[in-house]
mmCIF file of C-alpha atoms in Angstrom:
data_model
loop_
_atom_site.group_PDB
_atom_site.id
_atom_site.type_symbol
_atom_site.label_atom_id
_atom_site.label_comp_id
_atom_site.label_asym_id
_atom_site.label_seq_id
_atom_site.Cartn_x
_atom_site.Cartn_y
_atom_site.Cartn_z
ATOM 1 C CA MET X 12 -23.369 -13.300 15.293
ATOM 2 C CA ASN X 13 -26.098 -11.665 12.920
ATOM 3 C CA VAL X 14 -27.667 -8.203 12.868
ATOM 4 C CA CYS X 15 -31.505 -8.339 13.924
ATOM 5 C CA PRO X 16 -33.861 -7.956 10.890
ATOM 6 C CA ASP X 17 -35.402 -4.919 12.708
ATOM 7 C CA GLY X 18 -32.596 -3.562 14.218
ATOM 8 C CA ASP X 19 -31.417 0.020 14.157
ATOM 9 C CA ASN X 20 -27.884 1.511 14.468
ATOM 10 C CA PRO X 21 -28.480 4.682 16.645
ATOM 11 C CA LEU X 22 -25.460 7.096 17.138
ATOM 12 C CA TYR X 23 -24.876 8.206 20.642
ATOM 13 C CA PRO X 24 -23.241 11.721 20.895
ATOM 14 C CA PRO X 25 -20.892 12.363 23.840
ATOM 15 C CA PRO X 26 -22.368 13.404 27.191
ATOM 16 C CA PRO X 27 -22.691 17.403 27.465
ATOM 17 C CA ALA X 28 -20.407 17.150 30.255
ATOM 18 C CA TYR X 29 -17.638 16.427 28.351
ATOM 19 C CA ASN X 30 -16.794 19.995 26.706
ATOM 20 C CA PRO X 31 -13.010 20.773 26.496
ATOM 21 C CA GLN X 32 -12.105 24.263 25.884
ATOM 22 C CA PRO X 33 -9.291 25.073 23.340
ATOM 23 C CA GLU X 34 -6.205 26.925 24.931
ATOM 24 C CA GLN X 35 -6.366 30.596 25.047
ATOM 25 C CA ASP X 36 -3.892 33.295 23.884
ATOM 26 C CA ARG X 37 -1.514 31.008 22.079
ATOM 27 C CA ASN X 38 0.829 32.827 19.861
ATOM 28 C CA THR X 39 3.086 30.316 17.874
ATOM 29 C CA HIS X 40 6.753 30.605 18.161
ATOM 30 C CA VAL X 41 8.226 29.988 14.848
ATOM 31 C CA PRO X 42 11.810 28.741 14.918
ATOM 32 C CA ASN X 43 14.364 30.003 12.192
ATOM 33 C CA VAL X 44 13.953 27.448 9.337
ATOM 34 C CA ARG X 45 16.527 27.125 6.589
ATOM 35 C CA VAL X 46 15.208 26.036 3.216
ATOM 36 C CA PRO X 47 16.666 22.664 2.134
ATOM 37 C CA THR X 48 18.909 22.664 -0.885
ATOM 38 C CA VAL X 49 20.016 19.674 -3.116
ATOM 39 C CA SER X 50 23.420 19.580 -4.936
ATOM 40 C CA GLU X 51 23.909 18.928 -8.522
ATOM 41 C CA ASP X 52 25.134 15.395 -7.442
ATOM 42 C CA VAL X 53 22.015 14.714 -5.811
ATOM 43 C CA ALA X 54 19.928 15.989 -8.460
ATOM 44 C CA ARG X 55 21.590 14.198 -11.131
ATOM 45 C CA GLU X 56 21.347 10.923 -9.030
ATOM 46 C CA ALA X 57 17.606 11.534 -8.313
ATOM 47 C CA LEU X 58 16.928 12.103 -12.034
ATOM 48 C CA LEU X 59 18.987 9.077 -13.061
ATOM 49 C CA LYS X 60 16.802 7.094 -10.543
ATOM 50 C CA PHE X 61 13.609 8.539 -12.001
ATOM 51 C CA VAL X 62 14.745 7.744 -15.690
ATOM 52 C CA GLU X 63 15.319 4.059 -14.886
ATOM 53 C CA SER X 64 11.675 3.591 -13.914
ATOM 54 C CA LYS X 65 10.496 4.808 -17.391
ATOM 55 C CA TRP X 66 11.544 2.214 -19.951
ATOM 56 C CA THR X 67 10.774 4.636 -22.946
ATOM 57 C CA TYR X 68 13.535 7.366 -21.301
ATOM 58 C CA SER X 69 17.112 7.262 -22.020
ATOM 59 C CA SER X 70 19.572 7.904 -19.339
ATOM 60 C CA LYS X 71 22.076 9.788 -21.600
ATOM 61 C CA PRO X 72 20.782 13.200 -21.112
ATOM 62 C CA ALA X 73 20.595 12.615 -17.421
ATOM 63 C CA ARG X 74 24.218 11.766 -17.287
ATOM 64 C CA ASN X 75 25.416 14.575 -19.705
ATOM 65 C CA LEU X 76 23.103 17.460 -19.078
ATOM 66 C CA THR X 77 24.568 20.719 -17.920
ATOM 67 C CA PHE X 78 23.040 22.394 -14.742
ATOM 68 C CA LYS X 79 22.184 26.127 -15.196
ATOM 69 C CA GLU X 80 20.491 26.729 -11.889
ATOM 70 C CA LEU X 81 19.260 24.984 -8.915
ATOM 71 C CA LYS X 82 16.346 26.864 -7.349
ATOM 72 C CA PRO X 83 15.123 25.905 -3.780
ATOM 73 C CA ILE X 84 11.517 26.759 -3.034
ATOM 74 C CA THR X 85 9.922 27.219 0.195
ATOM 75 C CA VAL X 86 6.900 24.914 0.732
ATOM 76 C CA TYR X 87 4.851 24.523 3.842
ATOM 77 C CA ARG X 88 2.366 21.770 4.490
ATOM 78 C CA TYR X 89 -0.078 22.214 7.506
ATOM 79 C CA ARG X 90 -1.776 19.128 8.841
ATOM 80 C CA LEU X 91 -4.411 18.972 11.391
ATOM 81 C CA GLU X 92 -5.236 15.673 13.028
ATOM 82 C CA THR X 93 -8.550 15.419 15.087
ATOM 83 C CA TYR X 94 -8.644 11.970 17.067
ATOM 84 C CA THR X 95 -12.394 10.887 17.748
ATOM 85 C CA GLU X 96 -14.125 8.300 19.444
ATOM 86 C CA THR X 97 -17.635 7.446 18.253
ATOM 87 C CA ARG X 98 -20.302 5.007 19.656
ATOM 88 C CA THR X 99 -23.131 3.264 18.060
ATOM 89 C CA SER X 100 -25.433 0.402 19.087
ATOM 90 C CA ALA X 101 -27.330 -2.236 17.213
ATOM 91 C CA TRP X 102 -29.367 -5.507 18.220
ATOM 92 C CA GLN X 103 -27.469 -8.638 17.331
ATOM 93 C CA TYR X 104 -28.153 -12.509 18.028
ATOM 94 C CA GLU X 105 -26.542 -15.726 17.927
ATOM 95 C CA SER X 106 -27.539 -18.959 18.325
ATOM 96 C CA TYR X 107 -28.575 -20.146 21.752
ATOM 97 C CA ASN X 108 -26.735 -23.022 23.251
ATOM 98 C CA GLY X 109 -26.928 -22.964 27.031
ATOM 99 C CA GLN X 110 -24.383 -20.098 27.491
ATOM 100 C CA PRO X 111 -25.019 -17.815 30.439
ATOM 101 C CA VAL X 112 -27.671 -15.053 29.900
ATOM 102 C CA ASP X 113 -26.658 -11.539 31.198
ATOM 103 C CA GLY X 114 -30.304 -10.017 31.153
ATOM 104 C CA PRO X 115 -32.173 -7.173 32.852
ATOM 105 C CA GLN X 116 -32.570 -9.352 35.976
ATOM 106 C CA PHE X 117 -29.092 -8.400 36.829
ATOM 107 C CA GLY X 118 -29.579 -4.778 36.688
ATOM 108 C CA MET X 119 -29.981 -1.881 34.242
ATOM 109 C CA SER X 120 -27.967 -1.450 31.206
ATOM 110 C CA PRO X 121 -25.557 1.260 31.340
ATOM 111 C CA PRO X 122 -25.530 4.344 29.106
ATOM 112 C CA PRO X 123 -23.128 3.857 26.151
ATOM 113 C CA TRP X 124 -20.675 6.445 27.245
ATOM 114 C CA ASP X 125 -20.516 4.586 30.536
ATOM 115 C CA ILE X 126 -19.339 1.486 29.333
ATOM 116 C CA PRO X 127 -15.479 1.237 30.087
ATOM 117 C CA VAL X 128 -13.139 0.552 27.049
ATOM 118 C CA SER X 129 -9.689 0.149 26.581
ATOM 119 C CA MET X 130 -8.433 2.870 24.615
ATOM 120 C CA PRO X 131 -5.764 2.227 21.838
ATOM 121 C CA GLN X 132 -2.619 4.240 21.216
ATOM 122 C CA ARG X 133 -3.439 7.667 20.151
ATOM 123 C CA TYR X 134 -4.109 8.426 16.439
ATOM 124 C CA THR X 135 -4.599 4.742 15.924
ATOM 125 C CA ASP X 136 -7.668 3.731 13.876
ATOM 126 C CA MET X 137 -9.552 0.775 15.585
ATOM 127 C CA VAL X 138 -12.901 -0.652 15.951
ATOM 128 C CA GLN X 139 -13.826 -2.456 19.059
ATOM 129 C CA LYS X 140 -17.256 -4.423 19.661
ATOM 130 C CA ILE X 141 -18.684 -4.917 23.235
ATOM 131 C CA ARG X 142 -21.774 -6.717 24.274
ATOM 132 C CA VAL X 143 -23.807 -4.252 26.520
ATOM 133 C CA PRO X 144 -24.187 -5.723 29.927
ATOM 134 C CA HIS X 145 -27.801 -6.751 31.122
ATOM 135 C CA SER X 146 -29.010 -6.497 27.582
ATOM 136 C CA SER X 147 -29.503 -10.157 26.720
ATOM 137 C CA PHE X 148 -32.444 -12.337 26.339
ATOM 138 C CA ILE X 149 -33.669 -15.598 24.979
ATOM 139 C CA LYS X 150 -36.253 -15.771 22.075
ATOM 140 C CA MET X 151 -37.458 -18.282 19.568
ATOM 141 C CA CYS X 152 -35.951 -18.553 16.248
ATOM 142 C CA HIS X 153 -37.725 -16.253 13.846
ATOM 143 C CA LYS X 154 -36.493 -18.320 10.831
ATOM 144 C CA CYS X 155 -37.679 -21.780 11.795
ATOM 145 C CA ASN X 156 -40.182 -20.746 14.522
ATOM 146 C CA GLY X 157 -38.383 -22.752 16.885
ATOM 147 C CA CYS X 158 -38.164 -25.995 15.175
ATOM 148 C CA GLY X 159 -34.560 -26.130 14.507
ATOM 149 C CA ARG X 160 -34.875 -26.968 10.725
ATOM 150 C CA THR X 161 -36.462 -25.439 7.585
ATOM 151 C CA ARG X 162 -38.197 -26.822 4.568
ATOM 152 C CA CYS X 163 -35.692 -27.670 1.629
ATOM 153 C CA VAL X 164 -36.221 -24.840 -1.111
ATOM 154 C CA HIS X 165 -34.734 -26.972 -3.867
ATOM 155 C CA CYS X 166 -37.040 -29.720 -3.258
ATOM 156 C CA HIS X 167 -39.944 -27.857 -1.534
ATOM 157 C CA GLY X 168 -39.853 -30.300 1.109
ATOM 158 C CA ARG X 169 -40.539 -33.398 -0.987
ATOM 159 C CA GLY X 170 -36.946 -35.010 -0.507
ATOM 160 C CA GLN X 171 -36.841 -35.674 -4.092
ATOM 161 C CA LYS X 172 -36.694 -33.525 -7.643
ATOM 162 C CA ARG X 173 -37.571 -34.464 -11.101
ATOM 163 C CA CYS X 174 -34.948 -36.193 -13.046
ATOM 164 C CA THR X 175 -33.297 -33.804 -15.318
ATOM 165 C CA PHE X 176 -32.241 -36.523 -17.929
ATOM 166 C CA CYS X 177 -35.622 -37.858 -18.546
ATOM 167 C CA HIS X 178 -37.734 -34.609 -17.485
ATOM 168 C CA GLY X 179 -39.805 -37.039 -15.079
ATOM 169 C CA ASN X 180 -40.624 -39.630 -17.725
ATOM 170 C CA GLY X 181 -38.728 -42.550 -16.356
ATOM 171 C CA ARG X 182 -37.651 -43.217 -20.064
ATOM 172 C CA SER X 183 -35.147 -41.504 -22.283
ATOM 173 C CA ARG X 184 -34.851 -42.311 -25.841
ATOM 174 C CA ASN X 185 -37.430 -45.405 -25.513
ATOM 175 C CA LYS X 186 -35.305 -46.851 -22.640
ATOM 176 C CA ARG X 187 -35.466 -46.936 -18.849
ATOM 177 C CA CYS X 188 -33.751 -43.844 -17.851
ATOM 178 C CA THR X 189 -30.351 -45.033 -16.193
ATOM 179 C CA SER X 190 -30.005 -41.789 -13.988
ATOM 180 C CA CYS X 191 -33.480 -42.365 -12.028
ATOM 181 C CA HIS X 192 -33.687 -46.020 -12.971
ATOM 182 C CA GLY X 193 -37.166 -45.177 -14.336
ATOM 183 C CA ARG X 194 -38.671 -43.606 -11.336
ATOM 184 C CA GLY X 195 -38.531 -40.107 -12.884
ATOM 185 C CA ARG X 196 -37.345 -38.577 -9.778
ATOM 186 C CA ARG X 197 -33.821 -38.436 -7.925
ATOM 187 C CA ARG X 198 -33.008 -37.688 -4.399
ATOM 188 C CA CYS X 199 -32.375 -33.908 -3.747
ATOM 189 C CA ILE X 200 -28.815 -33.653 -2.937
ATOM 190 C CA SER X 201 -29.331 -30.400 -1.088
ATOM 191 C CA CYS X 202 -31.073 -31.824 1.826
ATOM 192 C CA HIS X 203 -29.984 -35.473 1.180
ATOM 193 C CA GLY X 204 -33.426 -36.632 0.747
ATOM 194 C CA GLN X 205 -34.825 -35.398 3.957
ATOM 195 C CA GLY X 206 -37.052 -32.619 2.707
ATOM 196 C CA TYR X 207 -35.588 -30.345 5.380
ATOM 197 C CA LYS X 208 -32.341 -28.582 6.171
ATOM 198 C CA THR X 209 -30.908 -27.502 9.715
ATOM 199 C CA CYS X 210 -31.879 -23.832 10.098
ATOM 200 C CA THR X 211 -29.044 -21.408 8.905
ATOM 201 C CA VAL X 212 -30.052 -18.966 11.650
ATOM 202 C CA CYS X 213 -30.170 -20.779 15.049
ATOM 203 C CA HIS X 214 -28.068 -23.677 13.414
ATOM 204 C CA GLY X 215 -30.571 -26.257 15.061
ATOM 205 C CA SER X 216 -30.628 -24.632 18.367
ATOM 206 C CA GLN X 217 -34.267 -23.502 17.914
ATOM 207 C CA ASN X 218 -33.604 -20.360 20.303
ATOM 208 C CA LEU X 219 -31.661 -17.103 19.688
ATOM 209 C CA LEU X 220 -29.724 -15.193 22.252
ATOM 210 C CA HIS X 221 -30.314 -11.532 21.635
ATOM 211 C CA PHE X 222 -28.182 -8.551 22.920
ATOM 212 C CA ILE X 223 -27.140 -5.018 22.274
ATOM 213 C CA GLU X 224 -23.841 -4.623 20.688
ATOM 214 C CA LEU X 225 -21.933 -1.300 21.487
ATOM 215 C CA THR X 226 -19.279 -0.462 18.493
ATOM 216 C CA VAL X 227 -16.598 1.910 19.596
ATOM 217 C CA THR X 228 -14.841 3.515 16.700
ATOM 218 C CA TRP X 229 -11.589 5.471 17.281
ATOM 219 C CA LYS X 230 -10.564 7.357 14.022
ATOM 220 C CA ASN X 231 -7.728 9.794 13.115
ATOM 221 C CA ASN X 232 -9.348 12.449 10.895
ATOM 222 C CA ILE X 233 -6.546 14.065 8.863
ATOM 223 C CA GLU X 234 -6.499 17.038 6.621
ATOM 224 C CA ASP X 235 -3.544 18.596 4.745
ATOM 225 C CA PHE X 236 -3.073 21.742 3.150
ATOM 226 C CA ILE X 237 -0.390 22.941 0.832
ATOM 227 C CA PRO X 238 -0.758 26.519 -0.536
ATOM 228 C CA ASP X 239 -0.872 26.315 -4.349
ATOM 229 C CA ARG X 240 1.910 28.668 -5.600
ATOM 230 C CA GLN X 241 3.741 26.385 -8.165
ATOM 231 C CA PRO X 242 1.756 26.466 -11.393
ATOM 232 C CA ASP X 243 4.265 23.926 -13.093
ATOM 233 C CA PHE X 244 4.381 21.578 -10.039
ATOM 234 C CA PRO X 245 1.241 19.434 -9.209
ATOM 235 C CA ASP X 246 0.263 19.687 -5.573
ATOM 236 C CA LYS X 247 -0.847 16.069 -5.354
ATOM 237 C CA LYS X 248 2.629 14.816 -5.812
ATOM 238 C CA PHE X 249 3.383 15.926 -2.346
ATOM 239 C CA GLU X 250 0.761 13.298 -0.769
ATOM 240 C CA LYS X 251 3.355 10.592 -1.318
ATOM 241 C CA VAL X 252 6.399 12.442 0.206
ATOM 242 C CA THR X 253 7.377 13.511 3.493
ATOM 243 C CA GLY X 254 8.627 16.579 4.952
ATOM 244 C CA ASP X 255 10.605 17.833 7.993
ATOM 245 C CA PRO X 256 7.829 18.950 10.776
ATOM 246 C CA PHE X 257 9.515 21.858 12.508
ATOM 247 C CA PHE X 258 6.330 22.870 14.596
ATOM 248 C CA ILE X 259 4.230 20.526 16.404
ATOM 249 C CA ASP X 260 1.186 21.431 18.500
ATOM 250 C CA GLU X 261 -0.752 19.147 20.502
ATOM 251 C CA ASN X 262 -3.685 19.316 23.034
ATOM 252 C CA VAL X 263 -7.223 18.142 23.577
ATOM 253 C CA LEU X 264 -8.347 21.149 21.649
ATOM 254 C CA VAL X 265 -5.514 23.181 19.583
ATOM 255 C CA TYR X 266 -5.764 26.962 19.096
ATOM 256 C CA PRO X 267 -5.498 28.388 15.850
ATOM 257 C CA ILE X 268 -1.968 29.304 14.918
ATOM 258 C CA GLN X 269 -0.830 32.824 14.863
ATOM 259 C CA GLY X 270 2.217 34.963 14.258
ATOM 260 C CA PHE X 271 3.379 32.534 11.516
ATOM 261 C CA PRO X 272 5.277 34.299 8.518
ATOM 262 C CA ASP X 273 2.863 32.717 5.833
ATOM 263 C CA GLN X 274 -0.710 34.274 6.547
ATOM 264 C CA GLU X 275 -2.288 31.630 4.667
ATOM 265 C CA ILE X 276 -1.278 28.929 6.881
ATOM 266 C CA CYS X 277 -2.622 30.830 9.775
ATOM 267 C CA ASP X 278 -5.912 31.414 7.950
ATOM 268 C CA VAL X 279 -6.237 27.595 6.869
ATOM 269 C CA SER X 280 -5.301 26.658 10.767
ATOM 270 C CA SER X 281 -8.322 28.582 12.002
ATOM 271 C CA ARG X 282 -10.680 27.480 9.232
ATOM 272 C CA LEU X 283 -9.693 23.804 9.574
ATOM 273 C CA ILE X 284 -9.849 23.809 13.538
ATOM 274 C CA ASN X 285 -13.273 25.330 13.298
ATOM 275 C CA GLU X 286 -14.553 22.847 10.721
ATOM 276 C CA HIS X 287 -13.302 19.863 12.752
ATOM 277 C CA LEU X 288 -15.005 21.157 16.155
ATOM 278 C CA ASN X 289 -18.286 21.661 14.458
ATOM 279 C CA ARG X 290 -18.092 18.405 12.110
ATOM 280 C CA TYR X 291 -17.054 15.998 14.991
ATOM 281 C CA SER X 292 -17.939 17.391 18.473
ATOM 282 C CA ALA X 293 -21.650 16.799 17.799
ATOM 283 C CA THR X 294 -21.352 13.156 17.100
ATOM 284 C CA SER X 295 -18.030 12.058 18.524
ATOM 285 C CA ARG X 296 -15.700 12.634 21.309
ATOM 286 C CA ILE X 297 -12.754 14.526 20.567
ATOM 287 C CA LEU X 298 -9.895 13.011 22.543
ATOM 288 C CA GLN X 299 -6.949 14.837 21.221
ATOM 289 C CA GLN X 300 -5.787 17.191 18.565
ATOM 290 C CA ARG X 301 -2.408 17.745 16.752
ATOM 291 C CA GLN X 302 -1.357 20.366 14.377
ATOM 292 C CA THR X 303 1.989 20.265 12.509
ATOM 293 C CA ILE X 304 3.711 22.417 9.936
ATOM 294 C CA GLU X 305 6.380 20.622 7.682
ATOM 295 C CA LEU X 306 8.767 22.057 5.539
ATOM 296 C CA VAL X 307 8.766 20.010 2.225
ATOM 297 C CA PRO X 308 11.852 20.092 0.245
ATOM 298 C CA LEU X 309 11.224 21.385 -3.338
ATOM 299 C CA THR X 310 13.961 22.131 -5.872
ATOM 300 C CA HIS X 311 13.323 23.470 -9.247
ATOM 301 C CA ALA X 312 16.401 22.199 -11.460
ATOM 302 C CA HIS X 313 17.247 24.221 -14.777
ATOM 303 C CA TYR X 314 19.471 22.573 -17.351
ATOM 304 C CA SER X 315 20.451 22.435 -20.834
ATOM 305 C CA TYR X 316 21.017 19.371 -23.215
ATOM 306 C CA GLY X 317 21.490 19.299 -26.937
ATOM 307 C CA GLY X 318 21.434 23.142 -27.175
ATOM 308 C CA LYS X 319 17.851 23.274 -25.516
ATOM 309 C CA ASP X 320 16.525 24.259 -21.991
ATOM 310 C CA PHE X 321 14.710 21.929 -19.897
ATOM 311 C CA SER X 322 13.882 21.553 -16.095
ATOM 312 C CA PHE X 323 12.647 19.124 -13.364
ATOM 313 C CA PHE X 324 11.659 19.310 -9.754
ATOM 314 C CA VAL X 325 13.132 17.314 -6.928
ATOM 315 C CA TYR X 326 10.623 17.063 -3.951
ATOM 316 C CA GLY X 327 10.272 15.577 -0.674
ATOM 317 C CA ILE X 328 12.916 14.033 1.733
ATOM 318 C CA GLU X 329 12.881 10.945 -0.382
ATOM 319 C CA ASN X 330 14.134 13.199 -3.447
ATOM 320 C CA LYS X 331 11.432 12.248 -5.717
ATOM 321 C CA VAL X 332 11.351 13.745 -9.304
ATOM 322 C CA PHE X 333 8.578 15.189 -11.464
ATOM 323 C CA THR X 334 9.405 16.542 -14.923
ATOM 324 C CA ALA X 335 6.647 17.486 -17.686
ATOM 325 C CA LYS X 336 9.301 17.232 -20.423
ATOM 326 C CA TYR X 337 12.547 15.123 -20.864
ATOM 327 C CA PRO X 338 15.082 15.654 -23.725
ATOM 328 C CA SER X 339 14.774 11.995 -25.093
ATOM 329 C CA ALA X 340 11.964 9.549 -25.328
ATOM 330 C CA CYS X 341 14.232 6.836 -26.942
ATOM 331 C CA SER X 342 14.935 3.581 -25.411
ATOM 332 C CA ILE X 343 18.307 3.262 -26.757
ATOM 333 C CA LEU X 344 20.777 3.992 -24.189
#
């Protein structure tokens, strides 16, 4: 299947009648959430696992360090998911070999948003291509002009090429060329001496079946936000770990969070919801939205080793470790 050379790819906005409204007067109920903590044993085990992945680090400091304080830190992660459906179309063609032609004689082609499709599981990215009903017609191949074959570009239709050994002289080093047997030319390998090749567009069928192909794209558009309040801990580390989702709100269009004790979470909820509505509603159909608040575990572990003070972070349910400085960079255990 191929795209027509002069085809476009128009984007069809959702029909105006589809205009869902957000839920009004929502006041988020925030459950009592206990900040997770880790014990000294868990922190030490996490550090040992981290050290094992660094071949220049010694495990001796991790085994023998003395903890001074394990400080749990409250970290909220807000996430907004907007599940959208987008429809575009483009002219396509394929070689015609006698297959049925669903043309305009069977009726008018339906509008893009009236074509039924099977929606995947929510929040799952997927692309589905559908042939638009009654849009097909047969046309002579534009590549070979209906001949089914094209002139070989390697020999320019001659079926032979100049011998590369004797450069067309028929002789090499005053002897008859053994490659072309003195003829100065050799049969073209590309077209097997025919001078032409089967058309690469219609594959010899001489005609093409043109039709409109509808592309339906389902995409889960995700944005995360974590307040940047830990100057010693890089926020990007949170991207690869999970937290405990204690608040989940789901609707066709969700309403900005209100009443949450962290006002920055409320503000970003309002901002992202408005941004998603403006960004996606003009060109796509918003099928569902979901907003969540996660409590991401983060513990700042302070310890001493060799008479000096150090620290590291344990983060995520996976108990990953980040440290800017480790007591020893020696590989000797």
